[in-house]
Tab-separated table of C-alpha atoms and ligand atoms in Angstrom:
chain	number	residue	atom	x	y	z
A	1	UNK	CA	135.994	-132.347	92.608
A	2	UNK	CA	138.198	-135.323	93.446
A	3	UNK	CA	141.677	-135.028	94.966
A	4	UNK	CA	143.780	-138.176	94.753
A	5	UNK	CA	146.468	-138.102	97.455
A	6	UNK	CA	149.946	-139.537	96.988
A	7	UNK	CA	150.598	-142.922	98.672
A	8	UNK	CA	153.134	-141.110	100.867
A	9	UNK	CA	150.456	-138.797	102.358
A	10	UNK	CA	149.942	-139.481	106.062
A	11	UNK	CA	146.697	-139.303	108.035
A	12	UNK	CA	147.927	-136.075	109.604
A	13	UNK	CA	148.768	-134.347	106.326
A	14	UNK	CA	145.438	-135.460	104.816
A	15	UNK	CA	143.557	-134.117	107.851
A	16	UNK	CA	145.452	-130.844	107.609
A	17	UNK	CA	144.476	-130.433	103.944
A	18	UNK	CA	140.818	-131.280	104.686
A	19	UNK	CA	140.824	-128.751	107.520
A	20	UNK	CA	142.327	-126.076	105.290
A	21	UNK	CA	139.837	-126.735	102.474
A	22	UNK	CA	136.882	-126.606	104.862
A	23	UNK	CA	138.130	-123.407	106.418
A	24	UNK	CA	138.777	-121.648	103.103
A	25	UNK	CA	135.572	-122.956	101.480
A	26	UNK	CA	132.784	-123.383	104.049
A	27	UNK	CA	130.332	-124.097	101.185
A	28	UNK	CA	132.230	-127.305	100.345
A	29	UNK	CA	131.991	-130.603	102.223
A	30	UNK	CA	134.917	-133.017	102.086
A	31	UNK	CA	134.762	-136.774	102.565
A	32	UNK	CA	137.761	-139.088	102.729
A	33	UNK	CA	137.833	-142.513	101.087
A	34	UNK	CA	140.776	-144.698	102.016
A	35	UNK	CA	141.666	-146.821	99.010
A	36	UNK	CA	144.317	-149.473	98.551
A	37	UNK	CA	147.559	-147.539	98.499
A	38	UNK	CA	146.085	-144.045	98.464
A	39	UNK	CA	143.313	-141.867	99.848
A	40	UNK	CA	140.791	-139.890	97.864
A	41	UNK	CA	139.122	-136.673	98.935
A	42	UNK	CA	135.630	-136.118	97.539
A	43	UNK	CA	134.493	-132.483	97.509
A	44	UNK	CA	130.768	-131.759	97.272
A	45	UNK	CA	129.206	-128.318	96.909
A	46	UNK	CA	130.242	-125.289	94.902
A	47	UNK	CA	133.890	-125.991	94.126
A	48	UNK	CA	134.184	-123.248	91.470
A	49	UNK	CA	136.204	-120.991	93.800
A	50	UNK	CA	138.837	-123.628	94.493
A	51	UNK	CA	142.133	-122.935	92.743
A	52	UNK	CA	143.034	-126.244	91.090
A	53	UNK	CA	146.571	-125.127	90.185
A	54	UNK	CA	147.354	-124.381	93.810
A	55	UNK	CA	146.187	-127.822	94.870
A	56	UNK	CA	148.198	-129.643	92.224
A	57	UNK	CA	151.468	-128.286	93.597
A	58	UNK	CA	150.643	-129.462	97.149
A	59	UNK	CA	153.369	-131.975	98.083
A	60	UNK	CA	150.901	-134.745	99.051
A	61	UNK	CA	148.506	-134.347	96.117
A	62	UNK	CA	148.857	-136.695	93.168
A	63	UNK	CA	145.940	-135.583	90.927
A	64	UNK	CA	142.962	-133.235	90.954
A	65	UNK	CA	139.889	-133.922	88.797
A	66	UNK	CA	136.756	-131.890	88.268
A	67	UNK	CA	133.758	-134.265	88.315
A	68	UNK	CA	131.455	-133.414	85.406
A	69	UNK	CA	128.616	-135.684	86.489
A	70	UNK	CA	125.905	-134.179	88.718
A	71	UNK	CA	126.187	-137.114	91.128
A	72	UNK	CA	129.104	-137.011	93.526
A	73	UNK	CA	128.756	-139.317	96.532
A	74	UNK	CA	127.384	-142.110	94.328
A	75	UNK	CA	130.099	-141.528	91.716
A	76	UNK	CA	132.755	-144.182	91.239
A	77	UNK	CA	135.319	-141.397	90.846
A	78	UNK	CA	134.722	-140.494	94.497
A	79	UNK	CA	134.935	-144.090	95.622
A	80	UNK	CA	136.773	-146.354	93.161
A	81	UNK	CA	136.054	-149.590	95.048
A	82	UNK	CA	132.728	-151.428	95.061
A	83	UNK	CA	130.622	-150.612	98.103
A	84	UNK	CA	129.309	-153.425	100.258
A	85	UNK	CA	126.207	-152.836	102.375
A	86	UNK	CA	125.490	-154.857	105.491
A	87	UNK	CA	121.851	-155.770	106.168
A	88	UNK	CA	121.584	-157.740	109.415
A	89	UNK	CA	123.815	-160.761	108.878
A	90	UNK	CA	123.723	-160.396	105.108
A	91	UNK	CA	126.082	-158.290	102.971
A	92	UNK	CA	125.084	-156.968	99.549
A	93	UNK	CA	127.902	-156.116	97.125
A	94	UNK	CA	131.653	-156.329	97.514
A	95	UNK	CA	132.096	-159.688	95.767
A	96	UNK	CA	129.308	-161.845	97.184
A	97	UNK	CA	125.951	-162.716	95.660
A	98	UNK	CA	122.824	-162.133	97.721
A	99	UNK	CA	119.343	-163.478	97.086
A	100	UNK	CA	116.289	-161.699	98.462
A	101	UNK	CA	113.067	-163.701	98.169
A	102	UNK	CA	109.506	-163.696	99.420
A	103	UNK	CA	105.958	-162.896	98.412
A	104	UNK	CA	104.811	-159.707	96.724
A	105	UNK	CA	102.626	-158.995	99.761
A	106	UNK	CA	102.396	-160.309	103.276
A	107	UNK	CA	98.979	-161.978	103.446
A	108	UNK	CA	98.884	-164.056	106.631
A	109	UNK	CA	101.107	-165.514	109.376
A	110	UNK	CA	101.006	-168.977	107.785
A	111	UNK	CA	101.864	-167.636	104.334
A	112	UNK	CA	104.843	-165.484	105.333
A	113	UNK	CA	106.363	-168.025	107.729
A	114	UNK	CA	105.904	-170.872	105.268
A	115	UNK	CA	107.529	-168.879	102.439
A	116	UNK	CA	110.310	-167.561	104.723
A	117	UNK	CA	111.237	-171.089	105.829
A	118	UNK	CA	111.293	-172.482	102.315
A	119	UNK	CA	113.293	-169.632	100.740
A	120	UNK	CA	115.800	-169.823	103.570
A	121	UNK	CA	116.210	-173.570	103.041
A	122	UNK	CA	116.906	-172.888	99.356
A	123	UNK	CA	119.639	-170.313	100.070
A	124	UNK	CA	117.970	-166.892	100.232
A	125	UNK	CA	119.535	-164.577	102.784
A	126	UNK	CA	116.869	-161.845	103.026
A	127	UNK	CA	113.087	-162.017	103.194
A	128	UNK	CA	110.954	-159.607	101.171
A	129	UNK	CA	107.210	-158.932	101.499
A	130	UNK	CA	105.115	-155.815	101.047
A	131	UNK	CA	102.949	-154.559	103.898
A	132	UNK	CA	102.177	-151.207	102.225
A	133	UNK	CA	101.529	-151.819	98.533
A	134	UNK	CA	101.609	-149.286	95.678
A	135	UNK	CA	98.684	-150.519	93.553
A	136	UNK	CA	97.501	-149.055	90.260
A	137	UNK	CA	93.881	-149.457	91.346
A	138	UNK	CA	92.520	-147.999	94.588
A	139	UNK	CA	90.151	-151.012	94.698
A	140	UNK	CA	92.969	-153.593	94.689
A	141	UNK	CA	94.480	-155.085	97.876
A	142	UNK	CA	96.542	-152.308	99.462
A	143	UNK	CA	98.581	-154.536	101.803
A	144	UNK	CA	98.057	-155.415	105.441
A	145	UNK	CA	99.758	-152.260	106.717
A	146	UNK	CA	101.371	-152.279	110.173
A	147	UNK	CA	100.118	-155.794	111.097
A	148	UNK	CA	101.982	-156.984	107.987
A	149	UNK	CA	105.232	-155.548	109.388
A	150	UNK	CA	104.653	-157.493	112.610
A	151	UNK	CA	104.157	-160.710	110.638
A	152	UNK	CA	107.438	-160.050	108.832
A	153	UNK	CA	109.065	-159.711	112.248
A	154	UNK	CA	107.570	-163.048	113.294
A	155	UNK	CA	108.980	-164.650	110.142
A	156	UNK	CA	112.351	-163.074	110.946
A	157	UNK	CA	112.235	-164.455	114.488
A	158	UNK	CA	111.371	-167.887	113.084
A	159	UNK	CA	114.099	-167.995	110.410
A	160	UNK	CA	116.713	-165.365	111.297
A	161	UNK	CA	116.302	-163.767	107.839
A	162	UNK	CA	116.580	-159.961	107.821
A	163	UNK	CA	113.529	-158.292	106.263
A	164	UNK	CA	113.045	-155.750	103.473
A	165	UNK	CA	109.737	-154.064	102.776
A	166	UNK	CA	108.453	-151.017	100.895
A	167	UNK	CA	107.996	-147.604	102.486
A	168	UNK	CA	105.636	-145.288	100.611
A	169	UNK	CA	105.101	-142.402	103.011
A	170	UNK	CA	107.428	-140.308	105.204
A	171	UNK	CA	104.859	-140.685	107.991
A	172	UNK	CA	106.014	-144.280	108.534
A	173	UNK	CA	109.777	-143.606	108.677
A	174	UNK	CA	109.904	-143.973	112.448
A	175	UNK	CA	107.948	-147.234	112.370
A	176	UNK	CA	110.212	-148.665	109.678
A	177	UNK	CA	113.321	-147.460	111.532
A	178	UNK	CA	112.179	-149.526	114.479
A	179	UNK	CA	111.007	-152.647	112.673
A	180	UNK	CA	112.719	-153.353	109.357
A	181	UNK	CA	116.281	-154.210	108.337
A	182	UNK	CA	116.216	-152.621	104.882
A	183	UNK	CA	113.772	-150.068	103.461
A	184	UNK	CA	112.558	-150.492	99.896
A	185	UNK	CA	111.741	-147.431	97.797
A	186	UNK	CA	109.581	-148.718	94.961
A	187	UNK	CA	109.750	-147.827	91.285
A	188	UNK	CA	106.807	-145.438	91.577
A	189	UNK	CA	108.505	-143.427	94.304
A	190	UNK	CA	111.999	-143.318	92.856
A	191	UNK	CA	111.636	-139.584	92.271
A	192	UNK	CA	109.571	-138.762	95.346
A	193	UNK	CA	112.253	-136.363	96.494
A	194	UNK	CA	110.696	-135.561	99.880
A	195	UNK	CA	110.586	-139.282	100.653
A	196	UNK	CA	114.193	-139.705	99.488
A	197	UNK	CA	115.332	-136.888	101.796
A	198	UNK	CA	113.515	-138.510	104.717
A	199	UNK	CA	114.977	-141.988	104.198
A	200	UNK	CA	118.337	-140.277	103.822
A	201	UNK	CA	118.058	-139.543	107.529
A	202	UNK	CA	117.342	-143.138	108.490
A	203	UNK	CA	120.008	-145.507	109.780
A	204	UNK	CA	118.686	-148.446	107.721
A	205	UNK	CA	120.008	-149.413	104.266
A	206	UNK	CA	117.796	-148.375	101.347
A	207	UNK	CA	116.927	-150.592	98.375
A	208	UNK	CA	116.201	-148.099	95.596
A	209	UNK	CA	114.264	-149.568	92.687
A	210	UNK	CA	114.605	-148.008	89.244
A	211	UNK	CA	111.629	-145.908	88.150
A	212	UNK	CA	109.310	-147.174	85.420
A	213	UNK	CA	110.876	-144.912	82.782
A	214	UNK	CA	113.976	-143.393	84.308
A	215	UNK	CA	117.488	-143.053	82.933
A	216	UNK	CA	120.570	-144.342	84.734
A	217	UNK	CA	121.532	-140.783	85.614
A	218	UNK	CA	118.099	-139.970	87.076
A	219	UNK	CA	118.266	-143.181	89.090
A	220	UNK	CA	121.744	-142.402	90.442
A	221	UNK	CA	120.617	-138.842	91.232
A	222	UNK	CA	117.866	-140.343	93.402
A	223	UNK	CA	120.522	-142.371	95.222
A	224	UNK	CA	122.472	-139.118	95.565
A	225	UNK	CA	119.476	-137.512	97.331
A	226	UNK	CA	119.558	-140.279	99.950
A	227	UNK	CA	123.342	-140.114	100.298
A	228	UNK	CA	123.422	-136.299	100.431
A	229	UNK	CA	121.009	-136.474	103.378
A	230	UNK	CA	123.453	-138.693	105.256
A	231	UNK	CA	122.591	-142.303	104.417
A	232	UNK	CA	125.285	-143.822	102.207
A	233	UNK	CA	123.955	-147.382	102.429
A	234	UNK	CA	122.067	-147.497	99.160
A	235	UNK	CA	121.540	-150.549	96.945
A	236	UNK	CA	120.138	-150.139	93.435
A	237	UNK	CA	117.589	-152.578	91.992
A	238	UNK	CA	116.915	-152.929	88.252
A	239	UNK	CA	113.321	-154.146	87.829
A	240	UNK	CA	112.629	-153.538	84.148
A	241	UNK	CA	111.472	-150.394	82.371
A	242	UNK	CA	108.593	-149.416	80.077
A	243	UNK	CA	109.269	-149.973	76.375
A	244	UNK	CA	107.080	-150.470	73.293
A	245	UNK	CA	107.004	-154.214	74.052
A	246	UNK	CA	103.819	-155.328	75.754
A	247	UNK	CA	104.422	-159.086	75.849
A	248	UNK	CA	106.384	-158.777	79.066
A	249	UNK	CA	105.271	-156.607	81.995
A	250	UNK	CA	108.453	-154.556	81.616
A	251	UNK	CA	111.690	-154.951	79.671
A	252	UNK	CA	114.587	-156.059	81.857
A	253	UNK	CA	117.445	-153.699	81.064
A	254	UNK	CA	120.513	-155.881	81.507
A	255	UNK	CA	122.766	-153.093	80.206
A	256	UNK	CA	122.017	-151.266	83.446
A	257	UNK	CA	124.324	-153.576	85.398
A	258	UNK	CA	127.634	-152.922	83.566
A	259	UNK	CA	126.660	-149.271	83.017
A	260	UNK	CA	125.889	-148.597	86.676
A	261	UNK	CA	129.028	-150.491	87.674
A	262	UNK	CA	131.065	-148.013	85.628
A	263	UNK	CA	129.165	-144.936	86.820
A	264	UNK	CA	128.791	-145.780	90.492
A	265	UNK	CA	130.278	-147.843	93.312
A	266	UNK	CA	126.851	-148.776	94.710
A	267	UNK	CA	125.745	-152.438	94.700
A	268	UNK	CA	123.125	-153.396	92.115
A	269	UNK	CA	120.638	-156.269	92.277
A	270	UNK	CA	118.086	-157.455	89.724
A	271	UNK	CA	114.378	-158.162	90.195
A	272	UNK	CA	113.457	-160.483	87.315
A	273	UNK	CA	109.920	-161.015	88.683
A	274	UNK	CA	108.567	-157.504	88.103
A	275	UNK	CA	110.497	-157.271	84.839
A	276	UNK	CA	108.992	-160.424	83.350
A	277	UNK	CA	105.563	-160.444	84.947
A	278	UNK	CA	105.424	-164.197	84.190
A	279	UNK	CA	106.756	-166.914	86.461
A	280	UNK	CA	108.290	-169.011	83.666
A	281	UNK	CA	110.545	-166.186	82.537
A	282	UNK	CA	112.003	-165.511	85.987
A	283	UNK	CA	114.659	-168.228	85.888
A	284	UNK	CA	116.262	-167.342	82.509
A	285	UNK	CA	116.292	-163.647	83.434
A	286	UNK	CA	117.827	-164.476	86.814
A	287	UNK	CA	120.581	-166.465	85.064
A	288	UNK	CA	121.217	-163.534	82.724
A	289	UNK	CA	121.449	-161.172	85.702
A	290	UNK	CA	124.118	-163.354	87.305
A	291	UNK	CA	126.036	-163.583	84.008
A	292	UNK	CA	126.022	-159.808	83.502
A	293	UNK	CA	127.520	-159.239	86.943
A	294	UNK	CA	124.664	-158.324	89.306
A	295	UNK	CA	125.359	-158.413	93.058
A	296	UNK	CA	122.155	-160.287	93.769
A	297	UNK	CA	118.535	-161.023	92.939
A	298	UNK	CA	115.139	-160.167	94.319
A	299	UNK	CA	112.596	-162.869	93.473
A	300	UNK	CA	108.896	-163.165	94.282
A	301	UNK	CA	107.952	-166.508	95.838
A	302	UNK	CA	104.449	-167.533	97.000
A	303	UNK	CA	103.314	-170.782	98.572
A	304	UNK	CA	100.057	-170.683	96.565
A	305	UNK	CA	100.528	-168.372	93.549
A	306	UNK	CA	97.058	-169.097	92.155
A	307	UNK	CA	95.470	-167.577	95.263
A	308	UNK	CA	97.983	-164.727	95.779
A	309	UNK	CA	96.430	-161.322	96.494
A	310	UNK	CA	99.069	-159.627	94.352
A	311	UNK	CA	101.401	-160.675	91.497
A	312	UNK	CA	100.581	-164.424	91.617
A	313	UNK	CA	101.274	-164.770	87.872
A	314	UNK	CA	104.932	-163.824	88.328
A	315	UNK	CA	105.503	-165.635	91.622
A	316	UNK	CA	107.523	-168.839	91.841
A	317	UNK	CA	106.375	-171.698	94.044
A	318	UNK	CA	108.909	-172.659	96.746
A	319	UNK	CA	109.765	-175.725	94.627
A	320	UNK	CA	110.414	-173.644	91.491
A	321	UNK	CA	112.501	-171.238	93.590
A	322	UNK	CA	114.593	-174.154	94.853
A	323	UNK	CA	115.214	-175.232	91.253
A	324	UNK	CA	116.160	-171.653	90.333
A	325	UNK	CA	118.692	-171.582	93.174
A	326	UNK	CA	120.117	-174.928	92.034
A	327	UNK	CA	120.735	-173.434	88.584
A	328	UNK	CA	121.920	-170.039	89.754
A	329	UNK	CA	124.442	-171.230	92.362
A	330	UNK	CA	126.994	-172.847	89.971
A	331	UNK	CA	126.762	-169.804	87.694
A	332	UNK	CA	127.441	-167.511	90.659
A	333	UNK	CA	130.557	-169.586	91.392
A	334	UNK	CA	131.605	-169.482	87.743
A	335	UNK	CA	131.428	-165.685	88.004
A	336	UNK	CA	133.948	-165.896	90.861
A	337	UNK	CA	131.415	-165.010	93.536
A	338	UNK	CA	129.983	-166.854	96.501
A	339	UNK	CA	126.385	-166.974	97.608
A	340	UNK	CA	126.213	-164.977	100.820
B	401	PEP	C1	107.647	-154.682	94.746
B	401	PEP	O1	108.831	-155.030	94.723
B	401	PEP	O2	106.839	-155.131	95.536
B	401	PEP	C2	107.166	-153.662	93.775
B	401	PEP	C3	105.990	-153.077	93.935
B	401	PEP	O3	108.021	-153.432	92.786
B	401	PEP	P1	108.210	-152.151	91.850
B	401	PEP	O4	108.258	-150.950	92.738
B	401	PEP	O5	109.501	-152.451	91.155
B	401	PEP	O6	107.050	-152.145	90.888
B	402	MN	MN1	105.010	-157.584	93.288
């Protein structure tokens, strides 16, 4: 349920209403969003016992709406303005455009520092790199593990770029809490509900990738799990979905950006690398993502793609990434945004 307060409602009268609602309905939790000109109360839990007619006649209440969707905290009705999430010095959403770049996997000190320096010089504001990798084959490179996190920290110290890396198991939550700036939940774990509940208790922002074959609603419900557990700093990442087409690794679903924008206030970025699976398709898909209104990009960059231990075929060289940034930047400005 959403209660839109009148512009004349004061902090005291709003607090009094919240207090009364919480007292009369202990099964309901109330959050307050201060908008431009008015405040909105978002009620989560079983609101069936709340008498809507009684609320409507309250002198400070403008409107009362029942929210049909199963997602509440992530719902734009609860929070009409775009959310912006701070990650170190970077901000994702809220009118800027943020580029996250780096290799699929951290492979060595030289590799990660070299890539971090070059992507920073080209305008990226976050460094990505997997230390724990979700691989289809148990015989494939599984990532460097904890030493890979330490190399990411060295690259951060060298460049100042905040780091984002994938968490696959709740057993590493504490380690990630200590070491990383943003936690990535990969496509394969988008509906690992125990993991979502755990990261919901972390203080770090969560980059939630869309599952391989999940609907927008399922994806937002996964964000809701994280938010319901207490962590409201969630960023969505469209990375392509499974379709009948096999030419590309996945099919980039550009409709997701305007659709999610309407459904939710959460920022949304696009990963053209895992969608395409081919380096030469990354730039046109990145341009399309900017044009359709994404809040940012996540791009795989490797200093020697031919020798990469993972996803070399879709990785840009630092030089190709620089050219991508040169093309993307004027389009970002045309969209009325600035590169953050
Ligand atoms: C990744 O970003 O490293 C990754 C494994 O992506 P996804 O979960 O989208 O497949
Ligand atoms: Mn990859």
